[in-house]
């Protein structure tokens, strides 16, 4: 492995900065509200000022949502201009961020690549909600307020896919507290699986002690129970599941890592058309990709970035928190992942259960035999099958059947799959990789550049052309 020989700060590599400036107005009725500046993704060190004042601490790490409270930094009204200025350094000042994100074997771009927007909330509000909805109808939620609010109440109403109320309850925030716990049970819920992605919506209404409505939030979710049973397998709603998965980067030739909701829908439908039911990525995707997994039926392994090297213990904890707090309520997420192929920091492992404290989904180290799951990559038929089928551990290769030049996505797949399926502890696997990654090079006459043999690894082409492996799978 090249881990020991890769420098975090090689001379002249992508040593660039992007400078952004944007002018905007905010509605006069936002005055007195909590106003937030939200970044969905920026590579990598991001420093923002608004009206000449620092929005907050510089953010390091590319694939994570981060938020600044700028209520006291903005002007309101059509005659008051606001100026947002952002500097984004491609190379991070943190060595761990560079090694985890930018010294990887895939295209690395720079700058702001996901949306940036403003959010207004009432001064007293629900900061966020985490929930757990089990297959037996048990619904547990934690509504966290932005500050303590004596005498406050939260009314929770659950509606089905047609918008009909199926159950409701009102809970009181304890004296001096800033959160409320909700515990209800729905009889015979329509369950969420990849084959039947039934969704409900929970509506949360925050009221003061006089009953006045202060703030409303809503959250889509699915009733489902996920279990990883040691020496047994992966279960959803008490039924054993074999994941038929593919690895996927967020990528398009014309836009790099910047994707639209329509493009993400196209990808999910294409994956499902191959009789696949699972996706893994090397970093958290756009949230609307997870929304599509929820609504169309894909199970997802959500991964903290890191390839052969992981984030350090200074930046890493913040990024784990940002990833899980954004993604925690998606029913499609059945497993967390800490890095890839040695790109894990063991000090971060306990944080997954800490921030997913209601569901406590299983966490893996891809490529390793760790935490009751053997996820060994690219096993050969003879040695790999022997390792996987010796009967001592649940196995689920998080990468296999490398599809470089469209040679590996389908070739030999039946031999491997049929042999693995003879073992009751086979939990499935993820083929590498979904699409060829060849950006359109405006500096080279518009050619699609797959960086020689480094990026033509896809089951489908860069513009989702169906290649031989697509049909074989």
Tab-separated table of C-alpha atoms in Angstrom:
chain	number	residue	atom	x	y	z
A	1	UNK	CA	0.000	0.000	0.000
A	2	UNK	CA	1.091	3.538	-0.773
A	3	UNK	CA	-0.167	4.908	2.539
A	4	UNK	CA	3.312	5.419	3.991
A	5	UNK	CA	4.611	7.178	0.913
A	6	UNK	CA	1.862	9.667	0.090
A	7	UNK	CA	2.529	13.224	1.202
A	8	UNK	CA	-0.283	15.307	2.649
A	9	UNK	CA	1.278	18.467	1.185
A	10	UNK	CA	3.037	17.659	-2.132
A	11	UNK	CA	4.485	20.744	-3.787
A	12	UNK	CA	2.190	22.440	-6.287
A	13	UNK	CA	-0.618	19.873	-6.293
A	14	UNK	CA	-3.960	21.636	-6.776
A	15	UNK	CA	-2.715	24.572	-4.709
A	16	UNK	CA	-5.587	26.798	-5.806
A	17	UNK	CA	-8.311	28.889	-4.200
A	18	UNK	CA	-11.781	29.740	-5.436
A	19	UNK	CA	-13.152	33.204	-4.638
A	20	UNK	CA	-16.930	33.608	-4.577
A	21	UNK	CA	-19.021	36.775	-4.162
A	22	UNK	CA	-22.805	36.909	-4.182
A	23	UNK	CA	-25.233	39.776	-3.482
A	24	UNK	CA	-28.786	39.172	-2.290
A	25	UNK	CA	-31.756	40.597	-0.382
A	26	UNK	CA	-33.723	39.018	2.454
A	27	UNK	CA	-37.463	39.529	3.118
A	28	UNK	CA	-38.321	42.155	5.706
A	29	UNK	CA	-40.498	39.608	7.542
A	30	UNK	CA	-37.375	37.559	8.344
A	31	UNK	CA	-36.276	40.239	10.805
A	32	UNK	CA	-36.302	38.752	14.318
A	33	UNK	CA	-36.063	35.175	13.058
A	34	UNK	CA	-33.144	32.743	13.284
A	35	UNK	CA	-31.351	32.996	9.943
A	36	UNK	CA	-28.935	30.281	8.859
A	37	UNK	CA	-26.408	30.073	6.042
A	38	UNK	CA	-26.225	26.484	4.799
A	39	UNK	CA	-23.493	24.844	2.696
A	40	UNK	CA	-24.310	21.366	1.338
A	41	UNK	CA	-20.786	20.604	0.084
A	42	UNK	CA	-17.545	22.485	-0.574
A	43	UNK	CA	-14.031	21.169	-1.295
A	44	UNK	CA	-12.421	21.798	0.950
A	45	UNK	CA	-11.309	24.501	3.440
A	46	UNK	CA	-14.195	26.999	3.333
A	47	UNK	CA	-14.066	30.462	4.890
A	48	UNK	CA	-17.180	32.648	4.592
A	49	UNK	CA	-17.922	36.259	5.475
A	50	UNK	CA	-21.288	37.964	5.265
A	51	UNK	CA	-21.410	41.739	5.085
A	52	UNK	CA	-17.732	41.795	6.013
A	53	UNK	CA	-18.155	39.730	9.201
A	54	UNK	CA	-16.992	36.169	9.683
A	55	UNK	CA	-19.893	33.733	9.306
A	56	UNK	CA	-18.189	31.234	11.607
A	57	UNK	CA	-15.138	29.028	11.895
A	58	UNK	CA	-13.508	27.777	8.698
A	59	UNK	CA	-14.950	24.411	7.684
A	60	UNK	CA	-12.688	21.542	6.622
A	61	UNK	CA	-14.055	18.464	4.833
A	62	UNK	CA	-15.817	18.374	1.477
A	63	UNK	CA	-18.885	16.137	1.498
A	64	UNK	CA	-20.791	17.364	4.537
A	65	UNK	CA	-23.511	19.897	5.294
A	66	UNK	CA	-22.397	22.719	7.584
A	67	UNK	CA	-24.477	25.588	8.929
A	68	UNK	CA	-23.761	29.075	10.298
A	69	UNK	CA	-26.206	31.122	12.384
A	70	UNK	CA	-25.916	34.580	10.782
A	71	UNK	CA	-28.993	36.201	12.355
A	72	UNK	CA	-26.937	39.150	13.644
A	73	UNK	CA	-24.935	39.578	10.430
A	74	UNK	CA	-27.629	40.163	7.801
A	75	UNK	CA	-29.906	43.031	6.712
A	76	UNK	CA	-33.602	42.735	5.904
A	77	UNK	CA	-35.795	44.396	3.304
A	78	UNK	CA	-35.739	44.931	-0.449
A	79	UNK	CA	-33.602	48.062	-0.057
A	80	UNK	CA	-30.881	46.370	2.031
A	81	UNK	CA	-28.187	44.462	0.135
A	82	UNK	CA	-26.270	41.579	1.683
A	83	UNK	CA	-22.873	40.433	0.416
A	84	UNK	CA	-21.665	36.843	0.857
A	85	UNK	CA	-17.956	36.248	0.163
A	86	UNK	CA	-16.433	32.784	0.305
A	87	UNK	CA	-12.878	31.528	-0.146
A	88	UNK	CA	-12.449	27.814	-0.829
A	89	UNK	CA	-9.010	26.192	-0.818
A	90	UNK	CA	-8.744	22.967	-2.810
A	91	UNK	CA	-5.948	21.768	-0.552
A	92	UNK	CA	-6.755	21.635	3.136
A	93	UNK	CA	-4.463	23.017	5.807
A	94	UNK	CA	-5.284	19.800	7.681
A	95	UNK	CA	-3.121	16.872	6.593
A	96	UNK	CA	-5.769	14.314	7.510
A	97	UNK	CA	-8.371	15.934	5.263
A	98	UNK	CA	-5.985	15.869	2.299
A	99	UNK	CA	-5.074	12.230	2.857
A	100	UNK	CA	-8.675	11.150	3.404
A	101	UNK	CA	-10.265	13.080	0.525
A	102	UNK	CA	-7.713	14.278	-1.993
A	103	UNK	CA	-5.074	11.536	-2.199
A	104	UNK	CA	-7.563	9.007	-3.558
A	105	UNK	CA	-7.784	6.964	-6.747
A	106	UNK	CA	-10.653	8.972	-8.237
A	107	UNK	CA	-11.115	12.427	-9.742
A	108	UNK	CA	-10.834	15.236	-7.218
A	109	UNK	CA	-12.385	18.552	-8.048
A	110	UNK	CA	-12.494	21.755	-6.018
A	111	UNK	CA	-14.799	24.541	-4.933
A	112	UNK	CA	-18.476	24.751	-4.015
A	113	UNK	CA	-20.194	21.802	-5.708
A	114	UNK	CA	-23.503	21.528	-3.832
A	115	UNK	CA	-26.156	24.178	-3.077
A	116	UNK	CA	-25.684	27.123	-0.723
A	117	UNK	CA	-28.851	28.711	0.667
A	118	UNK	CA	-30.435	30.649	3.530
A	119	UNK	CA	-32.983	29.252	6.005
A	120	UNK	CA	-35.254	31.289	8.291
A	121	UNK	CA	-36.783	29.781	11.425
A	122	UNK	CA	-38.796	31.351	14.235
A	123	UNK	CA	-36.731	32.527	17.199
A	124	UNK	CA	-38.101	29.555	19.185
A	125	UNK	CA	-37.795	26.491	16.984
A	126	UNK	CA	-37.231	22.780	16.572
A	127	UNK	CA	-33.526	22.570	15.773
A	128	UNK	CA	-33.650	18.985	14.500
A	129	UNK	CA	-35.402	15.650	14.911
A	130	UNK	CA	-34.029	12.110	15.157
A	131	UNK	CA	-36.375	9.156	14.969
A	132	UNK	CA	-36.637	5.379	14.969
A	133	UNK	CA	-39.662	3.649	13.437
A	134	UNK	CA	-39.659	-0.117	13.940
A	135	UNK	CA	-41.441	-2.830	11.985
A	136	UNK	CA	-43.798	-3.522	14.906
A	137	UNK	CA	-45.145	0.043	14.652
A	138	UNK	CA	-43.088	1.521	17.496
A	139	UNK	CA	-42.273	5.154	16.754
A	140	UNK	CA	-39.686	6.967	18.881
A	141	UNK	CA	-38.484	10.502	18.180
A	142	UNK	CA	-36.294	13.076	19.867
A	143	UNK	CA	-37.257	16.672	19.093
A	144	UNK	CA	-34.389	18.959	19.989
A	145	UNK	CA	-35.201	22.653	20.464
A	146	UNK	CA	-32.781	25.480	19.795
A	147	UNK	CA	-32.926	26.452	23.488
A	148	UNK	CA	-34.762	25.645	26.715
A	149	UNK	CA	-38.426	26.615	26.598
A	150	UNK	CA	-40.385	26.086	29.814
A	151	UNK	CA	-43.908	24.775	29.389
A	152	UNK	CA	-43.528	24.125	25.673
A	153	UNK	CA	-45.313	21.247	23.965
A	154	UNK	CA	-44.674	19.268	20.803
A	155	UNK	CA	-47.593	17.732	18.935
A	156	UNK	CA	-46.634	14.832	16.663
A	157	UNK	CA	-48.961	13.731	13.861
A	158	UNK	CA	-48.102	10.800	11.601
A	159	UNK	CA	-49.702	10.697	8.151
A	160	UNK	CA	-49.639	7.921	5.566
A	161	UNK	CA	-48.598	8.264	1.926
A	162	UNK	CA	-52.022	9.721	1.042
A	163	UNK	CA	-51.739	12.386	3.733
A	164	UNK	CA	-54.267	10.789	6.068
A	165	UNK	CA	-53.606	11.085	9.810
A	166	UNK	CA	-53.023	7.663	11.374
A	167	UNK	CA	-51.875	8.548	14.896
A	168	UNK	CA	-51.009	11.628	16.961
A	169	UNK	CA	-49.773	12.600	20.395
A	170	UNK	CA	-48.779	15.721	22.344
A	171	UNK	CA	-45.779	15.712	24.700
A	172	UNK	CA	-44.600	18.376	27.150
A	173	UNK	CA	-41.002	19.593	27.317
A	174	UNK	CA	-39.718	18.989	30.844
A	175	UNK	CA	-39.034	22.044	32.991
A	176	UNK	CA	-35.740	23.649	31.995
A	177	UNK	CA	-35.347	21.209	29.129
A	178	UNK	CA	-34.599	21.722	25.457
A	179	UNK	CA	-35.904	18.471	23.988
A	180	UNK	CA	-38.913	16.197	24.082
A	181	UNK	CA	-39.114	12.436	23.637
A	182	UNK	CA	-41.996	10.985	21.631
A	183	UNK	CA	-43.077	7.354	21.966
A	184	UNK	CA	-46.099	6.019	20.073
A	185	UNK	CA	-47.171	2.771	18.449
A	186	UNK	CA	-49.057	2.353	15.182
A	187	UNK	CA	-50.944	-0.865	14.540
A	188	UNK	CA	-50.077	-2.766	11.349
A	189	UNK	CA	-47.950	-0.134	9.580
A	190	UNK	CA	-47.108	-0.533	5.897
A	191	UNK	CA	-43.449	-1.551	6.097
A	192	UNK	CA	-40.457	-0.113	4.252
A	193	UNK	CA	-38.260	-2.469	2.216
A	194	UNK	CA	-36.363	-2.044	-1.046
A	195	UNK	CA	-39.246	-3.885	-2.766
A	196	UNK	CA	-42.014	-2.001	-0.942
A	197	UNK	CA	-40.656	1.466	-0.059
A	198	UNK	CA	-43.671	2.638	1.933
A	199	UNK	CA	-43.172	6.079	3.456
A	200	UNK	CA	-44.975	8.026	6.153
A	201	UNK	CA	-44.598	11.675	7.193
A	202	UNK	CA	-44.259	12.851	10.790
A	203	UNK	CA	-45.439	16.426	11.419
A	204	UNK	CA	-43.998	18.100	14.524
A	205	UNK	CA	-45.602	21.284	15.886
A	206	UNK	CA	-43.898	23.270	18.642
A	207	UNK	CA	-46.285	25.272	20.872
A	208	UNK	CA	-45.670	27.494	23.880
A	209	UNK	CA	-47.412	26.838	27.202
A	210	UNK	CA	-50.372	28.942	26.074
A	211	UNK	CA	-50.839	26.694	23.041
A	212	UNK	CA	-49.596	29.203	20.451
A	213	UNK	CA	-47.904	27.561	17.460
A	214	UNK	CA	-44.237	28.581	17.260
A	215	UNK	CA	-42.729	26.323	14.616
A	216	UNK	CA	-43.551	23.340	12.422
A	217	UNK	CA	-41.235	20.689	10.986
A	218	UNK	CA	-41.917	17.498	9.055
A	219	UNK	CA	-39.907	14.371	8.348
A	220	UNK	CA	-40.494	11.502	5.930
A	221	UNK	CA	-39.629	8.050	7.267
A	222	UNK	CA	-40.346	4.355	6.928
A	223	UNK	CA	-41.290	1.700	9.443
A	224	UNK	CA	-38.550	-0.928	9.254
A	225	UNK	CA	-36.240	-2.838	11.588
A	226	UNK	CA	-32.612	-3.431	10.582
A	227	UNK	CA	-30.459	-6.059	12.302
A	228	UNK	CA	-26.965	-7.398	11.680
A	229	UNK	CA	-26.913	-10.735	13.470
A	230	UNK	CA	-23.419	-12.106	14.231
A	231	UNK	CA	-22.693	-15.435	12.564
A	232	UNK	CA	-26.024	-15.208	10.803
A	233	UNK	CA	-26.702	-12.327	8.422
A	234	UNK	CA	-28.361	-9.035	7.599
A	235	UNK	CA	-32.084	-8.749	8.369
A	236	UNK	CA	-34.721	-6.179	7.456
A	237	UNK	CA	-38.074	-6.573	9.222
A	238	UNK	CA	-37.046	-9.991	10.469
A	239	UNK	CA	-36.324	-11.344	6.986
A	240	UNK	CA	-32.849	-12.180	5.765
A	241	UNK	CA	-31.589	-9.828	3.054
A	242	UNK	CA	-28.881	-10.355	0.451
A	243	UNK	CA	-27.678	-7.004	-0.882
A	244	UNK	CA	-27.140	-6.891	-4.637
A	245	UNK	CA	-25.145	-3.709	-4.616
A	246	UNK	CA	-22.994	-1.364	-6.647
A	247	UNK	CA	-20.504	1.302	-5.624
A	248	UNK	CA	-21.302	4.750	-6.985
A	249	UNK	CA	-19.529	8.077	-7.185
A	250	UNK	CA	-21.466	11.318	-7.587
A	251	UNK	CA	-20.390	12.124	-11.124
A	252	UNK	CA	-21.415	13.543	-14.502
A	253	UNK	CA	-19.037	14.457	-17.381
A	254	UNK	CA	-20.281	18.035	-17.708
A	255	UNK	CA	-20.745	18.909	-14.032
A	256	UNK	CA	-18.319	16.732	-12.047
A	257	UNK	CA	-19.684	16.085	-8.551
A	258	UNK	CA	-22.541	18.588	-8.989
A	259	UNK	CA	-25.773	16.701	-9.613
A	260	UNK	CA	-29.439	17.558	-9.952
A	261	UNK	CA	-32.371	15.726	-8.435
A	262	UNK	CA	-33.386	14.575	-11.939
A	263	UNK	CA	-29.951	13.022	-12.536
A	264	UNK	CA	-30.116	11.215	-9.209
A	265	UNK	CA	-33.545	9.797	-10.057
A	266	UNK	CA	-32.098	8.565	-13.350
A	267	UNK	CA	-29.283	6.772	-11.502
A	268	UNK	CA	-31.576	5.066	-8.982
A	269	UNK	CA	-33.900	3.828	-11.711
A	270	UNK	CA	-30.950	2.562	-13.753
A	271	UNK	CA	-29.520	0.714	-10.739
A	272	UNK	CA	-32.893	-0.881	-9.984
A	273	UNK	CA	-33.271	-1.898	-13.635
A	274	UNK	CA	-30.167	-4.123	-13.156
A	275	UNK	CA	-32.020	-6.015	-10.394
A	276	UNK	CA	-29.814	-4.310	-7.818
A	277	UNK	CA	-31.109	-3.198	-4.436
A	278	UNK	CA	-28.138	-1.505	-2.730
A	279	UNK	CA	-25.603	1.325	-3.163
A	280	UNK	CA	-22.400	2.312	-1.424
A	281	UNK	CA	-20.324	5.459	-2.014
A	282	UNK	CA	-16.954	6.673	-0.747
A	283	UNK	CA	-18.581	9.713	0.888
A	284	UNK	CA	-22.070	10.970	1.769
A	285	UNK	CA	-24.042	11.705	-1.431
A	286	UNK	CA	-26.421	14.549	-2.187
A	287	UNK	CA	-29.332	14.248	0.181
A	288	UNK	CA	-31.777	14.092	-2.705
A	289	UNK	CA	-30.053	10.869	-3.819
A	290	UNK	CA	-30.929	9.411	-0.409
A	291	UNK	CA	-34.476	10.768	-0.834
A	292	UNK	CA	-34.700	8.763	-4.054
A	293	UNK	CA	-33.355	5.649	-2.337
A	294	UNK	CA	-36.076	6.108	0.303
A	295	UNK	CA	-38.917	6.594	-2.147
A	296	UNK	CA	-37.918	4.218	-4.960
A	297	UNK	CA	-36.397	1.426	-2.870
A	298	UNK	CA	-32.614	1.121	-2.486
A	299	UNK	CA	-30.748	0.201	0.702
A	300	UNK	CA	-27.682	2.352	1.303
A	301	UNK	CA	-24.332	2.112	3.092
A	302	UNK	CA	-23.455	5.652	4.204
A	303	UNK	CA	-19.705	6.207	4.410
A	304	UNK	CA	-17.396	8.731	6.036
A	305	UNK	CA	-14.796	9.672	3.422
A	306	UNK	CA	-11.314	8.199	3.685
A	307	UNK	CA	-9.271	6.128	1.226
A	308	UNK	CA	-6.291	4.320	2.822
A	309	UNK	CA	-6.014	7.250	5.248
A	310	UNK	CA	-8.640	8.603	7.618
A	311	UNK	CA	-9.517	11.958	9.115
A	312	UNK	CA	-7.607	12.899	12.245
A	313	UNK	CA	-9.218	13.135	15.672
A	314	UNK	CA	-9.529	16.926	15.430
A	315	UNK	CA	-11.628	17.241	12.264
A	316	UNK	CA	-13.054	13.705	12.124
A	317	UNK	CA	-15.510	13.921	15.062
A	318	UNK	CA	-17.150	17.032	13.612
A	319	UNK	CA	-17.584	15.377	10.203
A	320	UNK	CA	-19.097	12.204	11.688
A	321	UNK	CA	-21.579	14.397	13.550
A	322	UNK	CA	-22.447	16.382	10.412
A	323	UNK	CA	-22.922	13.242	8.320
A	324	UNK	CA	-25.133	11.397	10.778
A	325	UNK	CA	-27.227	14.385	11.867
A	326	UNK	CA	-28.077	15.060	8.212
A	327	UNK	CA	-28.763	11.441	7.222
A	328	UNK	CA	-29.981	9.737	10.391
A	329	UNK	CA	-33.687	9.564	9.479
A	330	UNK	CA	-33.393	8.000	6.026
A	331	UNK	CA	-34.920	4.490	6.113
A	332	UNK	CA	-32.722	3.473	3.168
A	333	UNK	CA	-29.576	3.722	5.326
A	334	UNK	CA	-29.014	0.324	6.910
A	335	UNK	CA	-25.252	0.432	7.621
A	336	UNK	CA	-22.696	3.130	8.473
A	337	UNK	CA	-19.117	2.964	7.212
A	338	UNK	CA	-15.983	4.528	8.673
A	339	UNK	CA	-13.594	5.129	5.765
A	340	UNK	CA	-12.361	2.737	3.091
A	341	UNK	CA	-9.445	0.306	2.729
A	342	UNK	CA	-7.535	1.428	5.784
A	343	UNK	CA	-9.001	4.936	5.729
A	344	UNK	CA	-10.513	4.660	9.164
A	345	UNK	CA	-9.665	6.289	12.444
A	346	UNK	CA	-10.508	3.889	15.282
A	347	UNK	CA	-11.072	6.856	17.607
A	348	UNK	CA	-14.124	7.783	15.515
A	349	UNK	CA	-15.808	4.377	15.795
A	350	UNK	CA	-17.788	5.087	19.010
A	351	UNK	CA	-19.224	8.285	17.548
A	352	UNK	CA	-21.456	6.405	15.096
A	353	UNK	CA	-23.519	4.908	17.913
A	354	UNK	CA	-23.382	8.199	19.824
A	355	UNK	CA	-25.002	10.214	17.037
A	356	UNK	CA	-27.276	7.369	15.892
A	357	UNK	CA	-28.308	6.661	19.473
A	358	UNK	CA	-31.900	5.682	18.645
A	359	UNK	CA	-31.269	3.196	15.832
A	360	UNK	CA	-27.619	2.292	16.479
A	361	UNK	CA	-27.157	0.849	12.996
A	362	UNK	CA	-24.189	-1.407	12.352
A	363	UNK	CA	-20.854	0.182	11.382
A	364	UNK	CA	-18.170	-1.414	9.202
A	365	UNK	CA	-14.607	-0.824	8.012
A	366	UNK	CA	-14.783	-1.668	4.280
A	367	UNK	CA	-12.064	-4.106	3.185
A	368	UNK	CA	-11.578	-5.373	6.762
A	369	UNK	CA	-12.869	-8.259	8.837
A	370	UNK	CA	-14.305	-6.014	11.543
A	371	UNK	CA	-17.316	-5.795	13.863
A	372	UNK	CA	-18.790	-9.181	12.880
A	373	UNK	CA	-18.727	-8.474	9.127
A	374	UNK	CA	-16.016	-9.665	6.735
A	375	UNK	CA	-15.989	-7.113	3.901
A	376	UNK	CA	-12.784	-8.231	2.123
A	377	UNK	CA	-12.278	-6.576	-1.277
A	378	UNK	CA	-11.703	-8.290	-4.638
A	379	UNK	CA	-11.473	-11.881	-3.446
A	380	UNK	CA	-10.136	-14.295	-6.023
A	381	UNK	CA	-12.337	-17.270	-6.771
A	382	UNK	CA	-10.106	-19.878	-5.106
A	383	UNK	CA	-8.727	-18.079	-2.052
A	384	UNK	CA	-11.573	-15.610	-1.688
A	385	UNK	CA	-14.348	-18.142	-1.846
A	386	UNK	CA	-12.495	-20.351	0.632
A	387	UNK	CA	-12.092	-17.417	3.020
A	388	UNK	CA	-15.703	-16.382	2.731
A	389	UNK	CA	-17.353	-19.784	2.900
A	390	UNK	CA	-15.529	-21.385	5.809
A	391	UNK	CA	-18.506	-20.788	8.043
A	392	UNK	CA	-17.188	-18.505	10.764
A	393	UNK	CA	-18.277	-14.969	9.849
A	394	UNK	CA	-20.979	-13.133	7.909
A	395	UNK	CA	-19.360	-11.948	4.677
A	396	UNK	CA	-20.275	-9.040	2.424
A	397	UNK	CA	-17.508	-7.809	0.092
A	398	UNK	CA	-17.945	-4.048	-0.161
A	399	UNK	CA	-16.008	-4.099	-3.446
A	400	UNK	CA	-15.731	-6.970	-5.941
A	401	UNK	CA	-15.909	-7.698	-9.708
A	402	UNK	CA	-13.838	-4.638	-10.760
A	403	UNK	CA	-15.443	-3.434	-14.022
A	404	UNK	CA	-12.420	-1.702	-15.598
A	405	UNK	CA	-12.851	-1.323	-19.373
A	406	UNK	CA	-16.173	-3.162	-18.914
A	407	UNK	CA	-14.345	-6.450	-18.382
A	408	UNK	CA	-15.293	-7.268	-14.802
A	409	UNK	CA	-18.826	-6.168	-13.973
A	410	UNK	CA	-20.439	-9.321	-15.315
A	411	UNK	CA	-17.563	-11.648	-16.212
A	412	UNK	CA	-17.525	-14.526	-13.725
A	413	UNK	CA	-20.292	-12.987	-11.640
A	414	UNK	CA	-22.471	-16.104	-11.759
A	415	UNK	CA	-19.557	-18.331	-10.693
A	416	UNK	CA	-18.846	-16.182	-7.641
A	417	UNK	CA	-22.463	-15.454	-6.744
A	418	UNK	CA	-23.734	-19.016	-7.009
A	419	UNK	CA	-20.841	-20.309	-4.912
A	420	UNK	CA	-21.273	-17.635	-2.236
A	421	UNK	CA	-25.018	-18.289	-2.065
A	422	UNK	CA	-24.329	-21.834	-0.886
A	423	UNK	CA	-23.291	-20.311	2.463
A	424	UNK	CA	-26.123	-19.120	4.723
A	425	UNK	CA	-23.906	-16.321	6.091
A	426	UNK	CA	-23.519	-14.607	2.717
A	427	UNK	CA	-25.052	-11.109	3.032
A	428	UNK	CA	-24.368	-9.902	-0.525
A	429	UNK	CA	-21.831	-7.476	-1.966
A	430	UNK	CA	-21.130	-4.314	-3.973
A	431	UNK	CA	-19.672	-4.363	-7.507
A	432	UNK	CA	-17.071	-1.727	-8.380
A	433	UNK	CA	-18.261	0.632	-9.917
A	434	UNK	CA	-21.460	2.134	-11.324
A	435	UNK	CA	-20.219	4.458	-14.100
A	436	UNK	CA	-17.076	5.380	-16.004
A	437	UNK	CA	-15.775	8.706	-14.693
A	438	UNK	CA	-14.609	10.793	-17.612
A	439	UNK	CA	-15.105	14.553	-17.244
A	440	UNK	CA	-15.580	16.649	-20.356
A	441	UNK	CA	-12.323	18.602	-20.681
A	442	UNK	CA	-13.007	22.130	-21.931
A	443	UNK	CA	-9.224	22.660	-21.943
A	444	UNK	CA	-8.723	19.692	-24.312
A	445	UNK	CA	-11.289	20.278	-27.020
A	446	UNK	CA	-14.185	18.698	-25.152
A	447	UNK	CA	-12.766	15.161	-24.942
A	448	UNK	CA	-14.014	12.789	-22.235
A	449	UNK	CA	-10.930	12.104	-20.130
A	450	UNK	CA	-10.926	8.840	-18.150
A	451	UNK	CA	-7.353	9.491	-16.922
A	452	UNK	CA	-6.012	6.473	-18.830
A	453	UNK	CA	-6.836	3.349	-16.805
A	454	UNK	CA	-7.801	5.103	-13.581
A	455	UNK	CA	-11.457	5.941	-14.230
A	456	UNK	CA	-13.012	3.705	-16.932
A	457	UNK	CA	-14.326	1.320	-14.286
A	458	UNK	CA	-18.048	1.565	-14.849
A	459	UNK	CA	-20.794	-0.957	-15.443
A	460	UNK	CA	-22.311	1.860	-17.527
A	461	UNK	CA	-20.633	4.655	-19.462
A	462	UNK	CA	-19.979	8.221	-18.293
A	463	UNK	CA	-23.337	9.338	-19.713
A	464	UNK	CA	-24.979	6.130	-18.467
A	465	UNK	CA	-24.571	4.208	-21.739
A	466	UNK	CA	-25.557	0.568	-21.138
A	467	UNK	CA	-22.466	-1.588	-21.651
A	468	UNK	CA	-22.086	-5.364	-21.663
A	469	UNK	CA	-21.800	-5.641	-17.881
A	470	UNK	CA	-25.152	-3.899	-17.472
A	471	UNK	CA	-26.934	-6.701	-19.307
A	472	UNK	CA	-24.895	-9.476	-17.689
A	473	UNK	CA	-25.733	-8.227	-14.208
